[in-house]
Coordinates of C-alpha atoms in Angstrom, one line a residue:
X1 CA 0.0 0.0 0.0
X2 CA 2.3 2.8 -1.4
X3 CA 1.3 6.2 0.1
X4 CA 4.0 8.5 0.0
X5 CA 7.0 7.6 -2.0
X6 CA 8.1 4.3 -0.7
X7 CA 6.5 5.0 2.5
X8 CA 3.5 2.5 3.5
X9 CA 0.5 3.8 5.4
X10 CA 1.5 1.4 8.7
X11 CA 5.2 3.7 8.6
X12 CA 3.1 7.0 8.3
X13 CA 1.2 6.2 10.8
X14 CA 3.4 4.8 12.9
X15 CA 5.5 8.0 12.9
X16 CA 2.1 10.3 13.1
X17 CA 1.8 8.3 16.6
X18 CA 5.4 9.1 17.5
X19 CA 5.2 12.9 16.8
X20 CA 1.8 13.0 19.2
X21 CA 3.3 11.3 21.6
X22 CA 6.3 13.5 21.7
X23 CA 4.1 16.5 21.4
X24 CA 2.2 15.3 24.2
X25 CA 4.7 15.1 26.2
X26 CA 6.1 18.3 25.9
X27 CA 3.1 20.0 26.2
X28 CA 0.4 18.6 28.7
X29 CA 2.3 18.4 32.3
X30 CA 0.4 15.0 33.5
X31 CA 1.1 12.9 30.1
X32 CA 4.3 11.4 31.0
X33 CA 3.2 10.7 34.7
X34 CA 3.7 7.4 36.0
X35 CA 0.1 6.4 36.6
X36 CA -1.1 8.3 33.2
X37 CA 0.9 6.2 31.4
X38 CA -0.1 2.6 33.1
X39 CA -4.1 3.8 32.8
X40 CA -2.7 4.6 29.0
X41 CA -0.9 1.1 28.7
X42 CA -4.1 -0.8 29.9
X43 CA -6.7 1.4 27.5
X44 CA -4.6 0.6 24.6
X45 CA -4.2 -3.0 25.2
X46 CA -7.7 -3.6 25.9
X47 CA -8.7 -1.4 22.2
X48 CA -5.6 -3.4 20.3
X49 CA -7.1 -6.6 21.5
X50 CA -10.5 -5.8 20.7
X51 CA -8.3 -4.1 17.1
X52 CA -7.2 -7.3 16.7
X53 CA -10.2 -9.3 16.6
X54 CA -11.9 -6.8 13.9
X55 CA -8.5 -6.9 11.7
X56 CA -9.5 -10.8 11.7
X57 CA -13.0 -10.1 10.0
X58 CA -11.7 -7.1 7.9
X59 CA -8.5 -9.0 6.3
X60 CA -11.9 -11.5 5.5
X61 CA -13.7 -8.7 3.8
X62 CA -16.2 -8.4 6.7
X63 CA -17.0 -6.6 9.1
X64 CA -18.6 -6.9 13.2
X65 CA -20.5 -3.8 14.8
X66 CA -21.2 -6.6 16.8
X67 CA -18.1 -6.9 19.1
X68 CA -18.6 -4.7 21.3
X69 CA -22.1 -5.2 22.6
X70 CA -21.4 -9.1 22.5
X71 CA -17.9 -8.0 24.9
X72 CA -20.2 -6.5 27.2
X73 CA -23.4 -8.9 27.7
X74 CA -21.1 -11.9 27.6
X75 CA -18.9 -11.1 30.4
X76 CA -21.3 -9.5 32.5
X77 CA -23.6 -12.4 32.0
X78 CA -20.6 -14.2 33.6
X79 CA -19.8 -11.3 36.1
X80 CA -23.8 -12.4 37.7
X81 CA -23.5 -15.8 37.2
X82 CA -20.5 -16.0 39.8
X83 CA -22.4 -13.5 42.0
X84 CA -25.2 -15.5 42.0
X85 CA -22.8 -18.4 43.4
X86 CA -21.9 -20.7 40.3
X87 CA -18.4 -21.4 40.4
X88 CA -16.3 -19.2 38.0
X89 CA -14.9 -21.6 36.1
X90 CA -18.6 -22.8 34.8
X91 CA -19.7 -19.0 34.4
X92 CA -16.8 -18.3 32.0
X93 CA -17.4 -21.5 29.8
X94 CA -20.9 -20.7 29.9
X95 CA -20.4 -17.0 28.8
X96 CA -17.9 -17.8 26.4
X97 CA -20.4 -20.3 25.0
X98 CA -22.5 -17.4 24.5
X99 CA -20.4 -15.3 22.7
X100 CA -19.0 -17.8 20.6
X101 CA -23.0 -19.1 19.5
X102 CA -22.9 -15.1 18.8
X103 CA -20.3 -14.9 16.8
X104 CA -21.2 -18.4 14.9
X105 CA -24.7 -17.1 14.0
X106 CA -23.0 -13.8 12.6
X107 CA -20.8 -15.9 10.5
X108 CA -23.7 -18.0 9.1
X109 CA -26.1 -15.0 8.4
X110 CA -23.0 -13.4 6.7
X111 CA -22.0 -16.6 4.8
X112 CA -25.0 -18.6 4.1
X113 CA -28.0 -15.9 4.5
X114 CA -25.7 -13.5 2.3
X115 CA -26.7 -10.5 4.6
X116 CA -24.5 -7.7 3.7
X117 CA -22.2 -7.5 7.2
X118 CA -22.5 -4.6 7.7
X119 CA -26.2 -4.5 8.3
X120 CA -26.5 -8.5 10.1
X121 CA -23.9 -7.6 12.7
X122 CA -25.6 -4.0 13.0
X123 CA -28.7 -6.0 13.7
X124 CA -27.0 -9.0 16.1
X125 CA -25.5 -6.3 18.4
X126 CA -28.9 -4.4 19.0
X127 CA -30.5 -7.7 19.3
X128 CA -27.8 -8.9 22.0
X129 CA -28.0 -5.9 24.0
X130 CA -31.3 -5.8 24.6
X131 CA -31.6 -10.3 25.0
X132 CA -29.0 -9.0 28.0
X133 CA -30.7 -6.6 29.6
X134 CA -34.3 -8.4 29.5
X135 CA -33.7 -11.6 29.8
X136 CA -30.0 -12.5 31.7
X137 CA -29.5 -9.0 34.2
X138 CA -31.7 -6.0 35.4
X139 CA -28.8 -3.6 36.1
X140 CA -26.5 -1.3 34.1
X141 CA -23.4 -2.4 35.2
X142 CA -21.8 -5.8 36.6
X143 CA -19.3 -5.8 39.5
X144 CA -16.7 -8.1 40.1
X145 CA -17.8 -10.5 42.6
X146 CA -15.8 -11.0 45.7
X147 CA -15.3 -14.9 44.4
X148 CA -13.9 -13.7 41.1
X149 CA -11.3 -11.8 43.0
X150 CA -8.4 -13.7 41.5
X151 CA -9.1 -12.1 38.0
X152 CA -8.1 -8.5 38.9
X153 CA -4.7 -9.9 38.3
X154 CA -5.3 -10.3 34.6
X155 CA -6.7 -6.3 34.2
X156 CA -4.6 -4.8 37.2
X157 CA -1.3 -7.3 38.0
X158 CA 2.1 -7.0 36.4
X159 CA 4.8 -9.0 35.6
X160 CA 8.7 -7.9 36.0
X161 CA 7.0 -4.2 36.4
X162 CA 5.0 -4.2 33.3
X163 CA 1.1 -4.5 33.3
X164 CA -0.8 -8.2 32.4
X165 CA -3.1 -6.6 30.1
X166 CA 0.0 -5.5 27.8
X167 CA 1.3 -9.3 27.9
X168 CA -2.3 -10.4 27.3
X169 CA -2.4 -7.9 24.1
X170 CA 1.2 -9.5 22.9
X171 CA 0.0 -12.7 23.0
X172 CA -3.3 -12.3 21.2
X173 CA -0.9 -10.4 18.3
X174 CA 1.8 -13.6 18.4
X175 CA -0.9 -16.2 18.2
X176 CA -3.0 -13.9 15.7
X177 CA -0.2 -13.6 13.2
X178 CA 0.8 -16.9 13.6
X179 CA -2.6 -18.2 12.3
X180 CA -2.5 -15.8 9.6
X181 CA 0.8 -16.8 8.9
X182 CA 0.8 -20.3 8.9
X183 CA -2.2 -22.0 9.7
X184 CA -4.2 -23.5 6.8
X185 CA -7.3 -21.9 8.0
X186 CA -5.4 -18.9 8.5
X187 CA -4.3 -18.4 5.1
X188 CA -7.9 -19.4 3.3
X189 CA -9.2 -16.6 5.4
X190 CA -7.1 -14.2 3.9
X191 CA -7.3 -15.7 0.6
X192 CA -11.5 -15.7 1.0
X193 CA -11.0 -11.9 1.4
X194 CA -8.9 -11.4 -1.6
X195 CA -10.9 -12.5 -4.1
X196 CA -13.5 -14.9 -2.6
X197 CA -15.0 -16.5 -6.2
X198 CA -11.2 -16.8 -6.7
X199 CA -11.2 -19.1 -3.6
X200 CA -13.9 -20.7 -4.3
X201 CA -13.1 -21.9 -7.2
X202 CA -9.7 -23.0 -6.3
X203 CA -11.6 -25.3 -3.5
X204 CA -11.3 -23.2 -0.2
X205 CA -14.3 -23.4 2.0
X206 CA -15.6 -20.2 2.0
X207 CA -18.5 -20.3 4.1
X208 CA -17.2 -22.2 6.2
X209 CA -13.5 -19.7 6.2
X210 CA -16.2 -17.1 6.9
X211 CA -18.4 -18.4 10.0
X212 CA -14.9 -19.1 11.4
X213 CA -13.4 -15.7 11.4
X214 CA -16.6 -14.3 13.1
X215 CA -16.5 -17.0 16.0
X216 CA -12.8 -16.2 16.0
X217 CA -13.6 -12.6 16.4
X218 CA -15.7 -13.3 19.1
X219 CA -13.7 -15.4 21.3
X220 CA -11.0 -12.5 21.2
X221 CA -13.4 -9.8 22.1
X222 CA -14.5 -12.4 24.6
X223 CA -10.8 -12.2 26.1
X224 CA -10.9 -8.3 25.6
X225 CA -14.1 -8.0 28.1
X226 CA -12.5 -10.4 30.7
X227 CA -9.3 -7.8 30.5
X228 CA -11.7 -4.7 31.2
X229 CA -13.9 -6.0 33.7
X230 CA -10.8 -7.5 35.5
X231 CA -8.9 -3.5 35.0
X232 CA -12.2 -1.7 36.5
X233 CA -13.6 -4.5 38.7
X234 CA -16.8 -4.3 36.7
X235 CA -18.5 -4.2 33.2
X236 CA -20.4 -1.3 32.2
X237 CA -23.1 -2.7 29.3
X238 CA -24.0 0.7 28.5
X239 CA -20.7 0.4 26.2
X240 CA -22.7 -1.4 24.0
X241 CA -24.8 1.5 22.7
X242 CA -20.9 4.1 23.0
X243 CA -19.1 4.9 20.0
X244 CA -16.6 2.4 20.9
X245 CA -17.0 0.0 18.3
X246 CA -16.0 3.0 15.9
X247 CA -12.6 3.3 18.0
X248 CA -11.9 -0.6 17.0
X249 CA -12.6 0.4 13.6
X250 CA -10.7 3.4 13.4
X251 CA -7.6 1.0 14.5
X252 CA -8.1 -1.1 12.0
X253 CA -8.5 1.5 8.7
X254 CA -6.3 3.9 10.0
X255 CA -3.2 1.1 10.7
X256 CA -3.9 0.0 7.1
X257 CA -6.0 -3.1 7.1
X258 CA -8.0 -2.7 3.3
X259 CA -11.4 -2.4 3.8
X260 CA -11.4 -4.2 0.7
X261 CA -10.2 -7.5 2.5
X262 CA -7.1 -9.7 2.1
X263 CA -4.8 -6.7 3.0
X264 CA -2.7 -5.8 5.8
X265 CA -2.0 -7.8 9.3
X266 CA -1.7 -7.5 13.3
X267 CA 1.5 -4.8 12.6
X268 CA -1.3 -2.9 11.6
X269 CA -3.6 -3.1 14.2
X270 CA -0.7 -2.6 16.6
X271 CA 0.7 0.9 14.9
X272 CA -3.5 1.6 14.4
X273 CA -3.6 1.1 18.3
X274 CA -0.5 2.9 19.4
X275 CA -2.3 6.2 17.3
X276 CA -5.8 6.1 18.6
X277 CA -4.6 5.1 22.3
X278 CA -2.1 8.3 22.3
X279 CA -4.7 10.9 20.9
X280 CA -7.4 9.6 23.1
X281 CA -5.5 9.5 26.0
X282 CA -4.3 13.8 25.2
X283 CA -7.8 15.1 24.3
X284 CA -8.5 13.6 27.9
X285 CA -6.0 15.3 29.8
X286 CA -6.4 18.4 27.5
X287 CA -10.6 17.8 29.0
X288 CA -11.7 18.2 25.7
X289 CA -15.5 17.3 25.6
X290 CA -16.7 13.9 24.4
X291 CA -18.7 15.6 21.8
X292 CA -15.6 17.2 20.6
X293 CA -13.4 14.5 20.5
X294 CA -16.1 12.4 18.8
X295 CA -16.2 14.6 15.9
X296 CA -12.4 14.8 16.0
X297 CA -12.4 10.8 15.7
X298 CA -15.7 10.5 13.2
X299 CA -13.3 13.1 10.9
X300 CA -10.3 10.2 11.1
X301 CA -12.3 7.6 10.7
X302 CA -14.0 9.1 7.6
X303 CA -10.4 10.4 6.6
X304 CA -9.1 7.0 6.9
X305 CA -11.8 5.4 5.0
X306 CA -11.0 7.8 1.6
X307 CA -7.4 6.5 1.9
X308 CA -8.3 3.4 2.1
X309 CA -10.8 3.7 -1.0
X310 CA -8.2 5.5 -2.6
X311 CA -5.3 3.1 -1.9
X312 CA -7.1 -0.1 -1.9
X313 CA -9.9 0.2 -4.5
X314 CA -12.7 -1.9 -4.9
X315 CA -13.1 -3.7 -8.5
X316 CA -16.5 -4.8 -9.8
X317 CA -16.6 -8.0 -8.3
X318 CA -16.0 -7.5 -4.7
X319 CA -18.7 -4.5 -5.0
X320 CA -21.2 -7.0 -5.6
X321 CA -20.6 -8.7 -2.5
X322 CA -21.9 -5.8 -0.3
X323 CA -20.0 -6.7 3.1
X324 CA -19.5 -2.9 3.7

């Protein structure tokens, strides 16, 4: 993805992030403070995971507005099971279970149903939100049981001085890239969002490729939720209906993952990451207002979407297949 002489859109951005951060710290007072930057460590490892598992359906030319309300139900599902007594163990299979039936009937509506993506996971998140909140728990927000104590070590623990969640973020991207790499599966996936008749006719499973990578997506922002509620000692559900799903996205266009599928990889979503999480974390201490900074990220995100068109454009056949 050529953008500026031999520079690639993951360098640009990568030194964009570099600049801010610099900036940052020579301007706002608090940035380089010791407990700014672990809150700032954390928030970015919990968005690159969550990056991470939306690169996954992207490379698959795909998409999951999904994610994020699924993340939230899911664990606090789990959050009231082990309040209610079950032991944690069972309550995380059984929420897992949920997400991952989630994230499976995404995949078939996607791949069998042929429902545009955009507009099925649209759909799934509005309709697991509100299954949540009716049917499963009455309140807002989930706290972290006294029983599921040992789990604040995953959101608030370190190791050798550095915070869990940033190994937790490392090894999602090592295991992520790995499959991409050199896992069978891993490479029909990006293949399927290349050209997918292409892979069809060459004999991948498609459909099949395609379920996958949403139940994939799922089980990370699965792991993502487990990270935030252990960091907080809670799980707010009202994320569901935030603009937070647009953060992941922004990641994931503005580190250079094609809309158009079958480009890019986890360096992406890393240098994507390492962007959003700086500017987030300045318009905070600069107290801008949330209205503000969501215009200042819709503008990005819209920005990052011409490039991509621009860089990455969409031929005749993969505008037939609708997914965004």
């Amino acid at each position: 993805m050529p953008a500026f002489g031999r520079l690639t859109q993951e360098q640009i951005v990568f030194g964009l992030a570099v600049l801010l951060c610099v900036g940052f710290a020579l301007t706002l007072p608090g940035f380089l403070t010791t407990s700014n930057v672990l809150n700032l460590v954390r928030s970015v490892s919990i968005l690159g995971i969550l990056g991470v598992a939306m690169g996954l359906v992207v490379i698959g030319r795909g998409i999951d507005l999904s994610l994020v309300a699924t993340m939230a139900i899911s664990v606090a599902w789990m959050l009231n099971m082990i309040a209610s007594g079950m032991p944690m163990p069972q309550a995380i299979l059984i929420g897992l279970a949920f997400s991952l039936i989630v994230g499976a009937v995404n995949g078939w509506l996607v791949a069998y149903a042929e429902i545009p993506a955009i507009f099925a996971t649209l759909a799934m998140g509005t309709l697991v939100y509100g299954f949540g909140r009716y049917f499963l728990f009455s309140l807002d927000v989930a706290y972290l049981p006294d029983a599921a104590q040992s789990l604040l070590w995953l959101g608030q623990g370190r190791l050798i001085g550095v915070p869990v969640p940033i190994f937790v973020f490392a090894a999602v991207c090592i295991v992520s890239a790995l499959f991409l790499r050199y896992a069978r599966s891993g490479r029909y996936l990006r293949a399927v969002g290349d050209n997918m008749l292409a892979a069809r006719i060459t004999g991948i499973p498609v459909r099949p490729i395609v379920v996958q990578q949403y139940v994939m997506s799922a089980m990370i922002g699965y792991l993502a939720g487990i990270v935030t509620a252990a960091s907080v000692a809670s799980m707010n559900t009202r994320l569901a209906l935030s603009t937070y799903v647009y953060d992941v996205i922004l990641v994931v266009v503005l580190g250079g993952i094609g809309l158009s599928g079958g480009k890019g990889g986890i360096r992406n979503v890393i240098v994507g990451t390492l962007l959003i999480g700086v500017l987030l974390n300045g318009m905070t201490i600069m107290d801008i207002q949330y209205t503000v900074q969501n215009v200042i990220k819709g503008g990005l995100l819209l920005t990052a979407i011409v490039i991509d068109t621009i860089v990455n454009p969409r031929d005749e056949q993969t505008a037939q297949q609708g997914d965004i």
